[in-house]
Amino acid sequence: TGTFRDDFASQSKPFIDAVKDSKSVTTGTVTASGLESATKDTAQVMVAVSVRTSSAMAPESDPRTWRIRIAVQKVDNEVKVANVDFVP
């Protein structure tokens, strides 16, 4: 939703084309998650993921671990992603 949706929509076509051209495959697994904060209509969720990537040019990589903070927002009785930030 919001600017996150707008940014994602404007950048998705080149990203999709690059993934198709490189025959990239990425598999992610959520290893942990936790609610950081919440209000009536918003929440911040911390998510730990393990990600494996391969492409036509490179075999499957060792898994990488990332922490991601996801902001969600209630819009018309649906919960939507409002932002995603990688956490060092």
mmCIF file of N, CA, C and O in Angstrom:
data_model
loop_
_atom_site.group_PDB
_atom_site.id
_atom_site.type_symbol
_atom_site.label_atom_id
_atom_site.label_comp_id
_atom_site.label_asym_id
_atom_site.label_seq_id
_atom_site.Cartn_x
_atom_site.Cartn_y
_atom_site.Cartn_z
ATOM 1 N N THR A 1 0.827 -1.176 0.000
ATOM 2 C CA THR A 1 0.000 0.000 0.000
ATOM 3 C C THR A 1 0.875 1.244 0.000
ATOM 4 O O THR A 1 2.085 1.164 0.252
ATOM 5 N N GLY A 2 0.323 2.361 -0.314
ATOM 6 C CA GLY A 2 1.018 3.638 -0.235
ATOM 7 C C GLY A 2 2.210 3.753 -1.153
ATOM 8 O O GLY A 2 2.243 3.195 -2.257
ATOM 9 N N THR A 3 3.234 4.474 -0.687
ATOM 10 C CA THR A 3 4.413 4.696 -1.525
ATOM 11 C C THR A 3 5.187 3.400 -1.772
ATOM 12 O O THR A 3 5.829 3.258 -2.815
ATOM 13 N N PHE A 4 5.123 2.455 -0.835
ATOM 14 C CA PHE A 4 5.786 1.161 -1.046
ATOM 15 C C PHE A 4 5.200 0.485 -2.283
ATOM 16 O O PHE A 4 5.921 -0.010 -3.147
ATOM 17 N N ARG A 5 3.878 0.471 -2.393
ATOM 18 C CA ARG A 5 3.213 -0.128 -3.551
ATOM 19 C C ARG A 5 3.603 0.603 -4.827
ATOM 20 O O ARG A 5 3.926 -0.014 -5.845
ATOM 21 N N ASP A 6 3.587 1.934 -4.782
ATOM 22 C CA ASP A 6 3.933 2.727 -5.957
ATOM 23 C C ASP A 6 5.368 2.453 -6.401
ATOM 24 O O ASP A 6 5.629 2.255 -7.600
ATOM 25 N N ASP A 7 6.305 2.438 -5.457
ATOM 26 C CA ASP A 7 7.709 2.164 -5.785
ATOM 27 C C ASP A 7 7.873 0.758 -6.341
ATOM 28 O O ASP A 7 8.584 0.544 -7.328
ATOM 29 N N PHE A 8 7.215 -0.210 -5.715
ATOM 30 C CA PHE A 8 7.310 -1.600 -6.167
ATOM 31 C C PHE A 8 6.754 -1.737 -7.578
ATOM 32 O O PHE A 8 7.371 -2.366 -8.443
ATOM 33 N N ALA A 9 5.603 -1.141 -7.829
ATOM 34 C CA ALA A 9 4.973 -1.227 -9.152
ATOM 35 C C ALA A 9 5.858 -0.598 -10.226
ATOM 36 O O ALA A 9 5.988 -1.142 -11.330
ATOM 37 N N SER A 10 6.481 0.524 -9.915
ATOM 38 C CA SER A 10 7.293 1.211 -10.921
ATOM 39 C C SER A 10 8.603 0.473 -11.206
ATOM 40 O O SER A 10 9.173 0.631 -12.281
ATOM 41 N N GLN A 11 9.079 -0.345 -10.257
ATOM 42 C CA GLN A 11 10.358 -1.030 -10.429
ATOM 43 C C GLN A 11 10.225 -2.513 -10.741
ATOM 44 O O GLN A 11 11.222 -3.176 -11.011
ATOM 45 N N SER A 12 9.022 -3.040 -10.729
ATOM 46 C CA SER A 12 8.865 -4.488 -10.860
ATOM 47 C C SER A 12 9.175 -5.015 -12.261
ATOM 48 O O SER A 12 9.763 -6.082 -12.397
ATOM 49 N N LYS A 13 8.828 -4.301 -13.303
ATOM 50 C CA LYS A 13 9.056 -4.798 -14.669
ATOM 51 C C LYS A 13 10.533 -5.046 -14.954
ATOM 52 O O LYS A 13 10.898 -6.148 -15.395
ATOM 53 N N PRO A 14 11.427 -4.073 -14.719
ATOM 54 C CA PRO A 14 12.855 -4.355 -14.963
ATOM 55 C C PRO A 14 13.378 -5.496 -14.086
ATOM 56 O O PRO A 14 14.204 -6.293 -14.527
ATOM 57 N N PHE A 15 12.904 -5.581 -12.852
ATOM 58 C CA PHE A 15 13.337 -6.654 -11.952
ATOM 59 C C PHE A 15 12.882 -8.014 -12.490
ATOM 60 O O PHE A 15 13.670 -8.957 -12.551
ATOM 61 N N ILE A 16 11.631 -8.107 -12.897
ATOM 62 C CA ILE A 16 11.102 -9.360 -13.450
ATOM 63 C C ILE A 16 11.891 -9.761 -14.696
ATOM 64 O O ILE A 16 12.260 -10.927 -14.869
ATOM 65 N N ASP A 17 12.170 -8.804 -15.575
ATOM 66 C CA ASP A 17 12.937 -9.092 -16.788
ATOM 67 C C ASP A 17 14.335 -9.614 -16.450
ATOM 68 O O ASP A 17 14.806 -10.581 -17.056
ATOM 69 N N ALA A 18 14.998 -8.995 -15.470
ATOM 70 C CA ALA A 18 16.343 -9.428 -15.078
ATOM 71 C C ALA A 18 16.323 -10.844 -14.508
ATOM 72 O O ALA A 18 17.197 -11.661 -14.813
ATOM 73 N N VAL A 19 15.318 -11.150 -13.690
ATOM 74 C CA VAL A 19 15.201 -12.493 -13.105
ATOM 75 C C VAL A 19 14.971 -13.529 -14.203
ATOM 76 O O VAL A 19 15.593 -14.590 -14.209
ATOM 77 N N LYS A 20 14.104 -13.210 -15.151
ATOM 78 C CA LYS A 20 13.835 -14.137 -16.261
ATOM 79 C C LYS A 20 15.077 -14.334 -17.121
ATOM 80 O O LYS A 20 15.409 -15.462 -17.494
ATOM 81 N N ASP A 21 15.769 -13.244 -17.452
ATOM 82 C CA ASP A 21 16.956 -13.328 -18.304
ATOM 83 C C ASP A 21 18.060 -14.162 -17.668
ATOM 84 O O ASP A 21 18.743 -14.916 -18.345
ATOM 85 N N SER A 22 18.242 -14.026 -16.365
ATOM 86 C CA SER A 22 19.310 -14.760 -15.678
ATOM 87 C C SER A 22 18.867 -16.144 -15.217
ATOM 88 O O SER A 22 19.664 -16.902 -14.699
ATOM 89 N N LYS A 23 17.565 -16.437 -15.412
ATOM 90 C CA LYS A 23 16.992 -17.710 -14.937
ATOM 91 C C LYS A 23 17.274 -17.893 -13.453
ATOM 92 O O LYS A 23 17.622 -18.972 -12.991
ATOM 93 N N SER A 24 17.086 -16.810 -12.712
ATOM 94 C CA SER A 24 17.341 -16.792 -11.282
ATOM 95 C C SER A 24 16.200 -17.476 -10.524
ATOM 96 O O SER A 24 15.032 -17.300 -10.845
ATOM 97 N N VAL A 25 16.591 -18.253 -9.537
ATOM 98 C CA VAL A 25 15.626 -18.901 -8.651
ATOM 99 C C VAL A 25 16.055 -18.605 -7.217
ATOM 100 O O VAL A 25 17.206 -18.859 -6.847
ATOM 101 N N THR A 26 15.140 -18.059 -6.439
ATOM 102 C CA THR A 26 15.417 -17.743 -5.038
ATOM 103 C C THR A 26 14.363 -18.401 -4.168
ATOM 104 O O THR A 26 13.173 -18.312 -4.459
ATOM 105 N N THR A 27 14.825 -19.073 -3.119
ATOM 106 C CA THR A 27 13.926 -19.708 -2.167
ATOM 107 C C THR A 27 14.233 -19.153 -0.788
ATOM 108 O O THR A 27 15.389 -19.184 -0.349
ATOM 109 N N GLY A 28 13.204 -18.636 -0.138
ATOM 110 C CA GLY A 28 13.381 -18.086 1.193
ATOM 111 C C GLY A 28 12.565 -18.840 2.220
ATOM 112 O O GLY A 28 11.470 -19.316 1.925
ATOM 113 N N THR A 29 13.111 -18.952 3.411
ATOM 114 C CA THR A 29 12.438 -19.616 4.510
ATOM 115 C C THR A 29 12.447 -18.687 5.710
ATOM 116 O O THR A 29 13.512 -18.192 6.102
ATOM 117 N N VAL A 30 11.281 -18.434 6.277
ATOM 118 C CA VAL A 30 11.208 -17.639 7.498
ATOM 119 C C VAL A 30 11.702 -18.519 8.642
ATOM 120 O O VAL A 30 11.183 -19.603 8.877
ATOM 121 N N THR A 31 12.732 -18.035 9.343
ATOM 122 C CA THR A 31 13.293 -18.808 10.448
ATOM 123 C C THR A 31 12.827 -18.302 11.806
ATOM 124 O O THR A 31 12.884 -19.028 12.787
ATOM 125 N N ALA A 32 12.386 -17.045 11.854
ATOM 126 C CA ALA A 32 11.849 -16.477 13.093
ATOM 127 C C ALA A 32 11.115 -15.190 12.745
ATOM 128 O O ALA A 32 11.387 -14.560 11.726
ATOM 129 N N SER A 33 10.168 -14.832 13.589
ATOM 130 C CA SER A 33 9.466 -13.561 13.410
ATOM 131 C C SER A 33 8.951 -13.091 14.760
ATOM 132 O O SER A 33 8.769 -13.884 15.677
ATOM 133 N N GLY A 34 8.756 -11.792 14.844
ATOM 134 C CA GLY A 34 8.250 -11.249 16.098
ATOM 135 C C GLY A 34 7.620 -9.888 15.871
ATOM 136 O O GLY A 34 8.052 -9.111 15.021
ATOM 137 N N LEU A 35 6.591 -9.614 16.632
ATOM 138 C CA LEU A 35 5.901 -8.337 16.572
ATOM 139 C C LEU A 35 6.687 -7.313 17.388
ATOM 140 O O LEU A 35 6.917 -7.505 18.571
ATOM 141 N N GLU A 36 7.130 -6.241 16.738
ATOM 142 C CA GLU A 36 7.871 -5.196 17.437
ATOM 143 C C GLU A 36 6.940 -4.172 18.067
ATOM 144 O O GLU A 36 7.165 -3.735 19.186
ATOM 145 N N SER A 37 5.924 -3.771 17.317
ATOM 146 C CA SER A 37 4.973 -2.790 17.834
ATOM 147 C C SER A 37 3.685 -2.894 17.039
ATOM 148 O O SER A 37 3.665 -3.403 15.922
ATOM 149 N N ALA A 38 2.605 -2.398 17.654
ATOM 150 C CA ALA A 38 1.314 -2.437 16.963
ATOM 151 C C ALA A 38 0.405 -1.337 17.493
ATOM 152 O O ALA A 38 0.478 -0.967 18.668
ATOM 153 N N THR A 39 -0.409 -0.821 16.607
ATOM 154 C CA THR A 39 -1.493 0.084 16.949
ATOM 155 C C THR A 39 -2.760 -0.516 16.370
ATOM 156 O O THR A 39 -2.731 -1.628 15.815
ATOM 157 N N LYS A 40 -3.823 0.208 16.429
ATOM 158 C CA LYS A 40 -5.093 -0.287 15.890
ATOM 159 C C LYS A 40 -4.994 -0.625 14.395
ATOM 160 O O LYS A 40 -5.568 -1.611 13.940
ATOM 161 N N ASP A 41 -4.249 0.191 13.640
ATOM 162 C CA ASP A 41 -4.218 0.024 12.186
ATOM 163 C C ASP A 41 -2.848 -0.258 11.588
ATOM 164 O O ASP A 41 -2.731 -0.405 10.371
ATOM 165 N N THR A 42 -1.787 -0.344 12.416
ATOM 166 C CA THR A 42 -0.445 -0.572 11.891
ATOM 167 C C THR A 42 0.327 -1.531 12.784
ATOM 168 O O THR A 42 -0.017 -1.735 13.942
ATOM 169 N N ALA A 43 1.383 -2.102 12.225
ATOM 170 C CA ALA A 43 2.273 -2.953 13.014
ATOM 171 C C ALA A 43 3.649 -2.978 12.364
ATOM 172 O O ALA A 43 3.785 -2.755 11.158
ATOM 173 N N GLN A 44 4.663 -3.238 13.189
ATOM 174 C CA GLN A 44 6.032 -3.455 12.744
ATOM 175 C C GLN A 44 6.400 -4.881 13.123
ATOM 176 O O GLN A 44 6.276 -5.268 14.292
ATOM 177 N N VAL A 45 6.845 -5.655 12.133
ATOM 178 C CA VAL A 45 7.185 -7.051 12.351
ATOM 179 C C VAL A 45 8.635 -7.272 11.929
ATOM 180 O O VAL A 45 9.032 -6.864 10.839
ATOM 181 N N MET A 46 9.416 -7.898 12.806
ATOM 182 C CA MET A 46 10.789 -8.259 12.468
ATOM 183 C C MET A 46 10.767 -9.719 12.006
ATOM 184 O O MET A 46 10.182 -10.579 12.680
ATOM 185 N N VAL A 47 11.400 -9.965 10.862
ATOM 186 C CA VAL A 47 11.398 -11.310 10.284
ATOM 187 C C VAL A 47 12.834 -11.701 9.964
ATOM 188 O O VAL A 47 13.578 -10.924 9.349
ATOM 189 N N ALA A 48 13.234 -12.890 10.376
ATOM 190 C CA ALA A 48 14.534 -13.452 10.011
ATOM 191 C C ALA A 48 14.286 -14.484 8.914
ATOM 192 O O ALA A 48 13.372 -15.308 9.024
ATOM 193 N N VAL A 49 15.084 -14.392 7.833
ATOM 194 C CA VAL A 49 14.898 -15.317 6.715
ATOM 195 C C VAL A 49 16.235 -15.927 6.314
ATOM 196 O O VAL A 49 17.298 -15.328 6.485
ATOM 197 N N SER A 50 16.162 -17.137 5.789
ATOM 198 C CA SER A 50 17.299 -17.807 5.187
ATOM 199 C C SER A 50 16.984 -17.918 3.695
ATOM 200 O O SER A 50 15.917 -18.397 3.323
ATOM 201 N N VAL A 51 17.926 -17.453 2.849
ATOM 202 C CA VAL A 51 17.655 -17.347 1.416
ATOM 203 C C VAL A 51 18.733 -18.072 0.620
ATOM 204 O O VAL A 51 19.933 -17.899 0.862
ATOM 205 N N ARG A 52 18.292 -18.885 -0.348
ATOM 206 C CA ARG A 52 19.192 -19.559 -1.289
ATOM 207 C C ARG A 52 18.854 -19.055 -2.687
ATOM 208 O O ARG A 52 17.685 -18.973 -3.044
ATOM 209 N N THR A 53 19.909 -18.767 -3.473
ATOM 210 C CA THR A 53 19.709 -18.255 -4.826
ATOM 211 C C THR A 53 20.586 -19.027 -5.799
ATOM 212 O O THR A 53 21.719 -19.379 -5.487
ATOM 213 N N SER A 54 20.036 -19.266 -6.986
ATOM 214 C CA SER A 54 20.817 -19.843 -8.071
ATOM 215 C C SER A 54 20.398 -19.153 -9.364
ATOM 216 O O SER A 54 19.343 -18.526 -9.437
ATOM 217 N N SER A 55 21.258 -19.289 -10.385
ATOM 218 C CA SER A 55 20.938 -18.725 -11.692
ATOM 219 C C SER A 55 21.599 -19.575 -12.760
ATOM 220 O O SER A 55 22.356 -20.499 -12.450
ATOM 221 N N ALA A 56 21.346 -19.211 -14.012
ATOM 222 C CA ALA A 56 21.970 -19.942 -15.117
ATOM 223 C C ALA A 56 23.487 -19.792 -15.076
ATOM 224 O O ALA A 56 24.214 -20.678 -15.530
ATOM 225 N N MET A 57 23.971 -18.686 -14.518
ATOM 226 C CA MET A 57 25.407 -18.407 -14.473
ATOM 227 C C MET A 57 26.091 -18.958 -13.221
ATOM 228 O O MET A 57 27.306 -19.065 -13.185
ATOM 229 N N ALA A 58 25.319 -19.267 -12.188
ATOM 230 C CA ALA A 58 25.937 -19.698 -10.931
ATOM 231 C C ALA A 58 25.072 -20.775 -10.274
ATOM 232 O O ALA A 58 23.856 -20.668 -10.259
ATOM 233 N N PRO A 59 25.714 -21.799 -9.747
ATOM 234 C CA PRO A 59 24.946 -22.830 -9.043
ATOM 235 C C PRO A 59 24.364 -22.272 -7.744
ATOM 236 O O PRO A 59 24.651 -21.137 -7.363
ATOM 237 N N GLU A 60 23.587 -23.086 -7.077
ATOM 238 C CA GLU A 60 22.960 -22.655 -5.830
ATOM 239 C C GLU A 60 23.997 -22.180 -4.827
ATOM 240 O O GLU A 60 25.021 -22.818 -4.620
ATOM 241 N N SER A 61 23.713 -21.061 -4.223
ATOM 242 C CA SER A 61 24.637 -20.471 -3.253
ATOM 243 C C SER A 61 24.387 -21.051 -1.866
ATOM 244 O O SER A 61 23.358 -21.667 -1.604
ATOM 245 N N ASP A 62 25.363 -20.813 -0.984
ATOM 246 C CA ASP A 62 25.132 -21.121 0.419
ATOM 247 C C ASP A 62 24.015 -20.196 0.904
ATOM 248 O O ASP A 62 23.863 -19.076 0.403
ATOM 249 N N PRO A 63 23.261 -20.635 1.888
ATOM 250 C CA PRO A 63 22.173 -19.771 2.358
ATOM 251 C C PRO A 63 22.710 -18.486 2.981
ATOM 252 O O PRO A 63 23.766 -18.476 3.604
ATOM 253 N N ARG A 64 21.977 -17.416 2.742
ATOM 254 C CA ARG A 64 22.273 -16.129 3.374
ATOM 255 C C ARG A 64 21.153 -15.839 4.358
ATOM 256 O O ARG A 64 19.998 -16.176 4.099
ATOM 257 N N THR A 65 21.510 -15.236 5.451
ATOM 258 C CA THR A 65 20.484 -14.880 6.435
ATOM 259 C C THR A 65 20.301 -13.373 6.438
ATOM 260 O O THR A 65 21.283 -12.612 6.372
ATOM 261 N N TRP A 66 19.050 -12.962 6.485
ATOM 262 C CA TRP A 66 18.701 -11.553 6.494
ATOM 263 C C TRP A 66 17.683 -11.309 7.578
ATOM 264 O O TRP A 66 16.892 -12.182 7.926
ATOM 265 N N ARG A 67 17.705 -10.093 8.098
ATOM 266 C CA ARG A 67 16.641 -9.621 8.984
ATOM 267 C C ARG A 67 15.899 -8.515 8.252
ATOM 268 O O ARG A 67 16.527 -7.623 7.682
ATOM 269 N N ILE A 68 14.587 -8.610 8.274
ATOM 270 C CA ILE A 68 13.761 -7.655 7.552
ATOM 271 C C ILE A 68 12.695 -7.107 8.500
ATOM 272 O O ILE A 68 12.043 -7.870 9.217
ATOM 273 N N ARG A 69 12.530 -5.795 8.485
ATOM 274 C CA ARG A 69 11.449 -5.158 9.241
ATOM 275 C C ARG A 69 10.345 -4.839 8.242
ATOM 276 O O ARG A 69 10.565 -4.139 7.260
ATOM 277 N N ILE A 70 9.165 -5.375 8.505
ATOM 278 C CA ILE A 70 8.021 -5.179 7.620
ATOM 279 C C ILE A 70 6.978 -4.334 8.341
ATOM 280 O O ILE A 70 6.549 -4.687 9.445
ATOM 281 N N ALA A 71 6.600 -3.240 7.718
ATOM 282 C CA ALA A 71 5.515 -2.406 8.238
ATOM 283 C C ALA A 71 4.236 -2.832 7.530
ATOM 284 O O ALA A 71 4.210 -2.968 6.301
ATOM 285 N N VAL A 72 3.211 -3.099 8.297
ATOM 286 C CA VAL A 72 1.916 -3.453 7.723
ATOM 287 C C VAL A 72 0.881 -2.433 8.163
ATOM 288 O O VAL A 72 1.016 -1.800 9.213
ATOM 289 N N GLN A 73 -0.137 -2.279 7.337
ATOM 290 C CA GLN A 73 -1.169 -1.286 7.599
ATOM 291 C C GLN A 73 -2.524 -1.864 7.209
ATOM 292 O O GLN A 73 -2.658 -2.517 6.176
ATOM 293 N N LYS A 74 -3.512 -1.618 8.042
ATOM 294 C CA LYS A 74 -4.876 -2.060 7.755
ATOM 295 C C LYS A 74 -5.511 -1.078 6.776
ATOM 296 O O LYS A 74 -5.550 0.121 7.020
ATOM 297 N N VAL A 75 -5.982 -1.614 5.650
ATOM 298 C CA VAL A 75 -6.638 -0.810 4.620
ATOM 299 C C VAL A 75 -7.919 -1.536 4.230
ATOM 300 O O VAL A 75 -7.872 -2.644 3.689
ATOM 301 N N ASP A 76 -9.068 -0.924 4.528
ATOM 302 C CA ASP A 76 -10.363 -1.528 4.176
ATOM 303 C C ASP A 76 -10.474 -2.979 4.651
ATOM 304 O O ASP A 76 -10.777 -3.878 3.889
ATOM 305 N N ASN A 77 -10.168 -3.218 5.913
ATOM 306 C CA ASN A 77 -10.260 -4.539 6.541
ATOM 307 C C ASN A 77 -9.285 -5.574 5.977
ATOM 308 O O ASN A 77 -9.479 -6.768 6.169
ATOM 309 N N GLU A 78 -8.266 -5.130 5.275
ATOM 310 C CA GLU A 78 -7.203 -6.016 4.811
ATOM 311 C C GLU A 78 -5.881 -5.492 5.366
ATOM 312 O O GLU A 78 -5.689 -4.292 5.489
ATOM 313 N N VAL A 79 -4.974 -6.396 5.682
ATOM 314 C CA VAL A 79 -3.643 -6.004 6.142
ATOM 315 C C VAL A 79 -2.716 -6.043 4.934
ATOM 316 O O VAL A 79 -2.609 -7.064 4.256
ATOM 317 N N LYS A 80 -2.050 -4.906 4.671
ATOM 318 C CA LYS A 80 -1.184 -4.797 3.501
ATOM 319 C C LYS A 80 0.205 -4.345 3.912
ATOM 320 O O LYS A 80 0.379 -3.637 4.895
ATOM 321 N N VAL A 81 1.193 -4.751 3.136
ATOM 322 C CA VAL A 81 2.568 -4.330 3.377
ATOM 323 C C VAL A 81 2.678 -2.855 3.027
ATOM 324 O O VAL A 81 2.296 -2.429 1.936
ATOM 325 N N ALA A 82 3.221 -2.070 3.962
ATOM 326 C CA ALA A 82 3.396 -0.630 3.759
ATOM 327 C C ALA A 82 4.861 -0.263 3.563
ATOM 328 O O ALA A 82 5.162 0.786 2.994
ATOM 329 N N ASN A 83 5.784 -1.133 4.007
ATOM 330 C CA ASN A 83 7.207 -0.870 3.822
ATOM 331 C C ASN A 83 8.012 -2.114 4.187
ATOM 332 O O ASN A 83 7.572 -2.911 5.018
ATOM 333 N N VAL A 84 9.185 -2.252 3.579
ATOM 334 C CA VAL A 84 10.111 -3.333 3.900
ATOM 335 C C VAL A 84 11.504 -2.731 3.990
ATOM 336 O O VAL A 84 11.945 -2.032 3.081
ATOM 337 N N ASP A 85 12.180 -2.960 5.115
ATOM 338 C CA ASP A 85 13.548 -2.492 5.317
ATOM 339 C C ASP A 85 14.425 -3.655 5.738
ATOM 340 O O ASP A 85 14.030 -4.472 6.577
ATOM 341 N N PHE A 86 15.622 -3.722 5.146
ATOM 342 C CA PHE A 86 16.596 -4.707 5.609
ATOM 343 C C PHE A 86 17.277 -4.126 6.837
ATOM 344 O O PHE A 86 17.620 -2.956 6.885
ATOM 345 N N VAL A 87 17.490 -4.967 7.841
ATOM 346 C CA VAL A 87 18.091 -4.549 9.099
ATOM 347 C C VAL A 87 19.489 -5.153 9.179
ATOM 348 O O VAL A 87 19.640 -6.382 9.071
ATOM 349 N N PRO A 88 20.512 -4.293 9.350
ATOM 350 C CA PRO A 88 21.888 -4.837 9.422
ATOM 351 C C PRO A 88 22.105 -5.661 10.674
ATOM 352 O O PRO A 88 21.411 -5.602 11.623
#
